[in-house]
PDB file of C-alpha atoms in Angstrom:
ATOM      1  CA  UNK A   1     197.441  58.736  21.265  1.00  0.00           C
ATOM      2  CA  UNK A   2     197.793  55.423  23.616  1.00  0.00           C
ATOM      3  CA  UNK A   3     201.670  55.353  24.002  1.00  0.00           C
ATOM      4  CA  UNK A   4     203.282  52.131  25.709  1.00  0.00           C
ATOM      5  CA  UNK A   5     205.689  52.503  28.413  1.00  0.00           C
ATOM      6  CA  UNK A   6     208.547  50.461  28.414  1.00  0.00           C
ATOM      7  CA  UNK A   7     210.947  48.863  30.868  1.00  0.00           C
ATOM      8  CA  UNK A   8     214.392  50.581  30.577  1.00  0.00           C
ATOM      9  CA  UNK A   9     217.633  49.772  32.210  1.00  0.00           C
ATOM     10  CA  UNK A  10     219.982  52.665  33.833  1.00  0.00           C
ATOM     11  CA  UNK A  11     221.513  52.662  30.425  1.00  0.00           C
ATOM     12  CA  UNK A  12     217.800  53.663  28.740  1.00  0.00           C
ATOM     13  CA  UNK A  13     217.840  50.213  26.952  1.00  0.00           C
ATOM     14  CA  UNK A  14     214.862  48.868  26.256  1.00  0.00           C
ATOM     15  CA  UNK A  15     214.835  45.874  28.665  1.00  0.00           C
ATOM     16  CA  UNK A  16     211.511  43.763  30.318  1.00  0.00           C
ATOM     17  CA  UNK A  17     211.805  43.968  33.779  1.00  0.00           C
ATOM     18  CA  UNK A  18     209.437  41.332  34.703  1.00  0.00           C
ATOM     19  CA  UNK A  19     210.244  38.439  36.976  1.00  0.00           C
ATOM     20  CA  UNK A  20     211.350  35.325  35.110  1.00  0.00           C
ATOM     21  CA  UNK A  21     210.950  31.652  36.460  1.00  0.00           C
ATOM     22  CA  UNK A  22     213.764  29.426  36.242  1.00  0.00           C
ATOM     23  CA  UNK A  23     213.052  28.177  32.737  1.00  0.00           C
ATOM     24  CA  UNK A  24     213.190  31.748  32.044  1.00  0.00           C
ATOM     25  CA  UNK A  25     209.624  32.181  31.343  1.00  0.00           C
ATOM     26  CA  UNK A  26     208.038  36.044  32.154  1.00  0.00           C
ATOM     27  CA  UNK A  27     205.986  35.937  35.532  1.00  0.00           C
ATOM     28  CA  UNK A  28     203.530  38.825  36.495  1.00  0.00           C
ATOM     29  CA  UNK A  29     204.961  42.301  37.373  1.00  0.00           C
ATOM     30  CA  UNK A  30     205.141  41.459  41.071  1.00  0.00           C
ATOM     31  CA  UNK A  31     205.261  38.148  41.150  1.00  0.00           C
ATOM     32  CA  UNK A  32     208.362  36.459  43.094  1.00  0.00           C
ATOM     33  CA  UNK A  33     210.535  35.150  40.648  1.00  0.00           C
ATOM     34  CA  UNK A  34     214.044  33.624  40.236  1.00  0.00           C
ATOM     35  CA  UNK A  35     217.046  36.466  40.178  1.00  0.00           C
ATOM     36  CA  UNK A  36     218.515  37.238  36.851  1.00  0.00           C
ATOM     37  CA  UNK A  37     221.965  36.308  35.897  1.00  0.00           C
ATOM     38  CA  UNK A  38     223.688  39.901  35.196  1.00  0.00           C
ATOM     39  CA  UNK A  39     224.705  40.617  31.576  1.00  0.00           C
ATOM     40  CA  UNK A  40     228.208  41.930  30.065  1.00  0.00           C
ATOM     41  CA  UNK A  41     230.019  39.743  33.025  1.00  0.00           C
ATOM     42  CA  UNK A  42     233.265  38.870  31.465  1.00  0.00           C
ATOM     43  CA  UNK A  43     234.630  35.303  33.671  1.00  0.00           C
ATOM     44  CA  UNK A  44     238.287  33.099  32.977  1.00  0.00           C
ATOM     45  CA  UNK A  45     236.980  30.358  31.304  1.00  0.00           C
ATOM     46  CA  UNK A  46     237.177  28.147  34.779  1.00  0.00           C
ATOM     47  CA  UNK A  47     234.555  30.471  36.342  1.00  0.00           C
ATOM     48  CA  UNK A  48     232.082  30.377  33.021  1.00  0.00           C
ATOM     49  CA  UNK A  49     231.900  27.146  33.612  1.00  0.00           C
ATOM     50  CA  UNK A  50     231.337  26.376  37.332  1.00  0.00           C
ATOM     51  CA  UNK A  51     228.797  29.030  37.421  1.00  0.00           C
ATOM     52  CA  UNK A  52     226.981  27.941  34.206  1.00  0.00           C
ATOM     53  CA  UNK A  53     227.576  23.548  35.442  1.00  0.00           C
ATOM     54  CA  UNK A  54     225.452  25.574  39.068  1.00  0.00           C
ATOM     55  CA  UNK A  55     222.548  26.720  37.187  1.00  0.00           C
ATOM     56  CA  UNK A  56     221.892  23.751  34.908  1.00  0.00           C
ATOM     57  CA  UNK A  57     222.216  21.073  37.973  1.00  0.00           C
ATOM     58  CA  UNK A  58     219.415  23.652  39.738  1.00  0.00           C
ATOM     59  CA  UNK A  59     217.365  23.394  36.862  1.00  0.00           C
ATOM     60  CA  UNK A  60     218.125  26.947  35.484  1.00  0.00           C
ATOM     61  CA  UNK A  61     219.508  26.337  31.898  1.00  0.00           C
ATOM     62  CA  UNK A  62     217.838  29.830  30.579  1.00  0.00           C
ATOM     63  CA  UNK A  63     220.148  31.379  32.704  1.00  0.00           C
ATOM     64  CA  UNK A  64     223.396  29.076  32.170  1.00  0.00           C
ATOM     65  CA  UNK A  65     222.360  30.001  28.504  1.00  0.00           C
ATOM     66  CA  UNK A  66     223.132  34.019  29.440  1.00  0.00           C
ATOM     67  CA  UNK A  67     226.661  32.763  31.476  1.00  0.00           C
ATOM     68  CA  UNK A  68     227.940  31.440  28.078  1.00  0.00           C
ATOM     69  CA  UNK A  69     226.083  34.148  25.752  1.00  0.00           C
ATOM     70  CA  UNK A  70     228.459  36.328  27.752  1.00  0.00           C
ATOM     71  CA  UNK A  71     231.525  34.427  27.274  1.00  0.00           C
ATOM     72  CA  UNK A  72     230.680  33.593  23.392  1.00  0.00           C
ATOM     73  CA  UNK A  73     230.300  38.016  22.860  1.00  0.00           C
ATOM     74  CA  UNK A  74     233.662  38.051  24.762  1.00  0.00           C
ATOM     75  CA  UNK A  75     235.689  35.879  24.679  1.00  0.00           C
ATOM     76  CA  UNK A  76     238.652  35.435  21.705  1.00  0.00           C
ATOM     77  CA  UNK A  77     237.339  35.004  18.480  1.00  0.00           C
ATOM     78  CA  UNK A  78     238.267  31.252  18.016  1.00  0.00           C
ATOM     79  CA  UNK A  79     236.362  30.464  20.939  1.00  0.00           C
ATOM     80  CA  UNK A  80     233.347  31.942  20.111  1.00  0.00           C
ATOM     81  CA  UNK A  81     231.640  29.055  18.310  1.00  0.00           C
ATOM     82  CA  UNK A  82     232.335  26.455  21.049  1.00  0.00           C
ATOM     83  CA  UNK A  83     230.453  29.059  23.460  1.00  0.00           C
ATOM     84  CA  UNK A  84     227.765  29.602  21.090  1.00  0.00           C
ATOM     85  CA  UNK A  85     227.376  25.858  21.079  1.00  0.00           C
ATOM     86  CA  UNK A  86     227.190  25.997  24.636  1.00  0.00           C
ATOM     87  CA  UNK A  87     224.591  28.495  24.924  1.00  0.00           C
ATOM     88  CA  UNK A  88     222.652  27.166  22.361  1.00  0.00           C
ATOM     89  CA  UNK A  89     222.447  23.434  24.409  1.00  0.00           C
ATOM     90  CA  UNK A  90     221.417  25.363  27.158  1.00  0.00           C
ATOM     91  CA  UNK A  91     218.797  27.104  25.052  1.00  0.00           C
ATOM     92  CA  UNK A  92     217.254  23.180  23.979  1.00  0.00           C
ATOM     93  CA  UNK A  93     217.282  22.250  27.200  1.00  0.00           C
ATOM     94  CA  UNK A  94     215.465  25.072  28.182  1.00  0.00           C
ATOM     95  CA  UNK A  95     212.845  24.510  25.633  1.00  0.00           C
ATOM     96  CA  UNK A  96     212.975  20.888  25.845  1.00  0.00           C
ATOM     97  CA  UNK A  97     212.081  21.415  29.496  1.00  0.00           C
ATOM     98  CA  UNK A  98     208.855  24.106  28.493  1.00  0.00           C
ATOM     99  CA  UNK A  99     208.011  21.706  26.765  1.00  0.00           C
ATOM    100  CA  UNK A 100     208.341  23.381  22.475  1.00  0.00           C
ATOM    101  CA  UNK A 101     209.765  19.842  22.140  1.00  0.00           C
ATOM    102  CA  UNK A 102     210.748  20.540  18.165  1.00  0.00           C
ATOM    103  CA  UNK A 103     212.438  24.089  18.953  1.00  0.00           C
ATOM    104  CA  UNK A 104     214.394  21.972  22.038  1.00  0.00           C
ATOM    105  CA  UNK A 105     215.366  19.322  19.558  1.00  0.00           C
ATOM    106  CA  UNK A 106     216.695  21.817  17.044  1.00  0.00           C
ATOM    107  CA  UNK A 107     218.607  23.049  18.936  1.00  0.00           C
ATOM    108  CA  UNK A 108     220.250  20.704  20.725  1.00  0.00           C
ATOM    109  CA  UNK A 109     221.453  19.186  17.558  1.00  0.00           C
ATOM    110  CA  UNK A 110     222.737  22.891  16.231  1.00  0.00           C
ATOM    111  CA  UNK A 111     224.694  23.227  19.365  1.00  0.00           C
ATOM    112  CA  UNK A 112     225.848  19.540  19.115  1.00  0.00           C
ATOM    113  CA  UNK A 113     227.264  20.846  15.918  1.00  0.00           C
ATOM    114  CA  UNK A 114     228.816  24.083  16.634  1.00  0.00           C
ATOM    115  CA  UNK A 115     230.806  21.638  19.392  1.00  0.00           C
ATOM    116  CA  UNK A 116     231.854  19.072  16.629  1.00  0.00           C
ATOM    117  CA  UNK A 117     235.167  21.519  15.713  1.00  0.00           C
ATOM    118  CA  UNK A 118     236.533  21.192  19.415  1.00  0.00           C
ATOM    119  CA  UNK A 119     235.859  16.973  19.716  1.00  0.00           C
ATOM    120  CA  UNK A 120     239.424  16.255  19.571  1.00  0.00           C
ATOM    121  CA  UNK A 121     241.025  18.800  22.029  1.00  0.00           C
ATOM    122  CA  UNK A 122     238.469  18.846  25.033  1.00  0.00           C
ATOM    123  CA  UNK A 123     238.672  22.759  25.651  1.00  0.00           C
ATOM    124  CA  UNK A 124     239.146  23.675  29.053  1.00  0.00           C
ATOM    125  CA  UNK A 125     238.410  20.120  29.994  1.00  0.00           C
ATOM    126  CA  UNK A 126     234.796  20.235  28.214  1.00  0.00           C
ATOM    127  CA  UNK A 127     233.917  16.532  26.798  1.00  0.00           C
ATOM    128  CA  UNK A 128     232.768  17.725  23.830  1.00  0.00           C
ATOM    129  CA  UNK A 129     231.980  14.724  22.334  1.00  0.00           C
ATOM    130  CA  UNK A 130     230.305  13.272  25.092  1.00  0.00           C
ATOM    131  CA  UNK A 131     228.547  16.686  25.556  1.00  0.00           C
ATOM    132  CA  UNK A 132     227.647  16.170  21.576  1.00  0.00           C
ATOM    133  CA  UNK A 133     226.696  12.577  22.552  1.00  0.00           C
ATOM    134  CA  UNK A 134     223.996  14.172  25.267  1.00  0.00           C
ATOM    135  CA  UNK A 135     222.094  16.346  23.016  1.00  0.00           C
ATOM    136  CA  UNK A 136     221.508  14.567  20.146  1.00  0.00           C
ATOM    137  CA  UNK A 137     220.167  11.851  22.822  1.00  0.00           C
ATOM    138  CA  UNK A 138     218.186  14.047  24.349  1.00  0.00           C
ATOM    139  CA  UNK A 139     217.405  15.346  21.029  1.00  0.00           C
ATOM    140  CA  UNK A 140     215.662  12.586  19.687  1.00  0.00           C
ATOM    141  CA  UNK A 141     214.298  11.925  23.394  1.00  0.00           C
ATOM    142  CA  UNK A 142     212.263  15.300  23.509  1.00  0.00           C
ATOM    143  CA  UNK A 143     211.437  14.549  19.712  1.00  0.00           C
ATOM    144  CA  UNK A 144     209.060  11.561  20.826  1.00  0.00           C
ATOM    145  CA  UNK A 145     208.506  11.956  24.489  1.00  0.00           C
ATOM    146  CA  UNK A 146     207.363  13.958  27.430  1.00  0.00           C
ATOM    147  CA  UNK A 147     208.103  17.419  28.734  1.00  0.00           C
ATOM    148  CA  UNK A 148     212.043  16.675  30.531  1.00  0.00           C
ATOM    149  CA  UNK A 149     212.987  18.120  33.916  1.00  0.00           C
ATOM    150  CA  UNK A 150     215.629  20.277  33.893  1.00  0.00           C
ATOM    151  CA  UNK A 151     217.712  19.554  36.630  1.00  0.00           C
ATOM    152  CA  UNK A 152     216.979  15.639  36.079  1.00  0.00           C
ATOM    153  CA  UNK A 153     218.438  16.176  32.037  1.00  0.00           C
ATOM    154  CA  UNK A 154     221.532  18.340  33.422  1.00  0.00           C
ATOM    155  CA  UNK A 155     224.635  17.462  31.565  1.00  0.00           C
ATOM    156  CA  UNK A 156     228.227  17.614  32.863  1.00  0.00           C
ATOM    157  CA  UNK A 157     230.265  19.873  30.950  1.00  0.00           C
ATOM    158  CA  UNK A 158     233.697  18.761  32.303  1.00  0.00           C
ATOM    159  CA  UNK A 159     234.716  14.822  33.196  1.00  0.00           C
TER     160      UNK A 159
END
């Protein structure tokens, strides 16, 4: 019998231990890679936000993607949706930037629309609608064009 060893974190979760590149993408065991944002990290709002504004301006929106997948599993239950939306820009952008240019484009539009609830009332000082505004841009952008850069495509979350 040929039984396949997983990766397991100190919990015994099942969990791929492989380095990741800053699109997120699984390097070779051994390779040098780009350090992993930790899960289960509950951050004020304020915080979720500077960190997750860092890692898209570097070019890392896989891992802003994991800073609001945190706050969307955490945070109050009426807030969830506009951090889903987040992560799920963050998740385009990524793939936008790998260059699955219809999986990118998808989802920037279904995080443009988990946003469209919070338009009027600028959470936190988040433009929505100019956030909105972005991805549907970059939406049809990716749609018809090139590969984007990360860092170059980085949106600003607050004014």
């Amino acid at each position: 019998m040929n039984e396949t060893r997983r990766d397991r974190d100190a919990e015994g979760r099942a969990r791929n231990a492989r380095p990741r590149d800053g699109l997120g993408r699984p390097l070779p065991y051994g390779a040098p890679g780009v350090e992993r944002q930790p899960e289960g990290v509950v951050r004020p709002p304020a915080e979720t936000l500077a960190e997750a504004q860092r890692l898209l301006d570097a070019g890392m929106p896989f891992h802003a993607h994991e800073v609001f997948e945190d706050a969307w599993k955490s945070g109050p239950e009426d807030e969830r949706e506009l951090w889903r939306g987040l992560a799920q820009l963050a998740v385009g952008l990524t793939h936008s930037a790998r260059g699955n240019t219809a999986g990118g484009a998808r989802l920037l539009r279904r995080g443009a629309g988990a946003l469209a609830p919070f338009a009027g009332s600028a959470p936190y000082g988040i433009e929505v609608a100019a956030l909105s505004d972005w991805a549907r841009e970059l939406a049809a952008r990716v749609e018809s064009g090139p590969t984007v850069d990360a860092s170059a495509e980085a949106p600003r979350l607050r004014g």
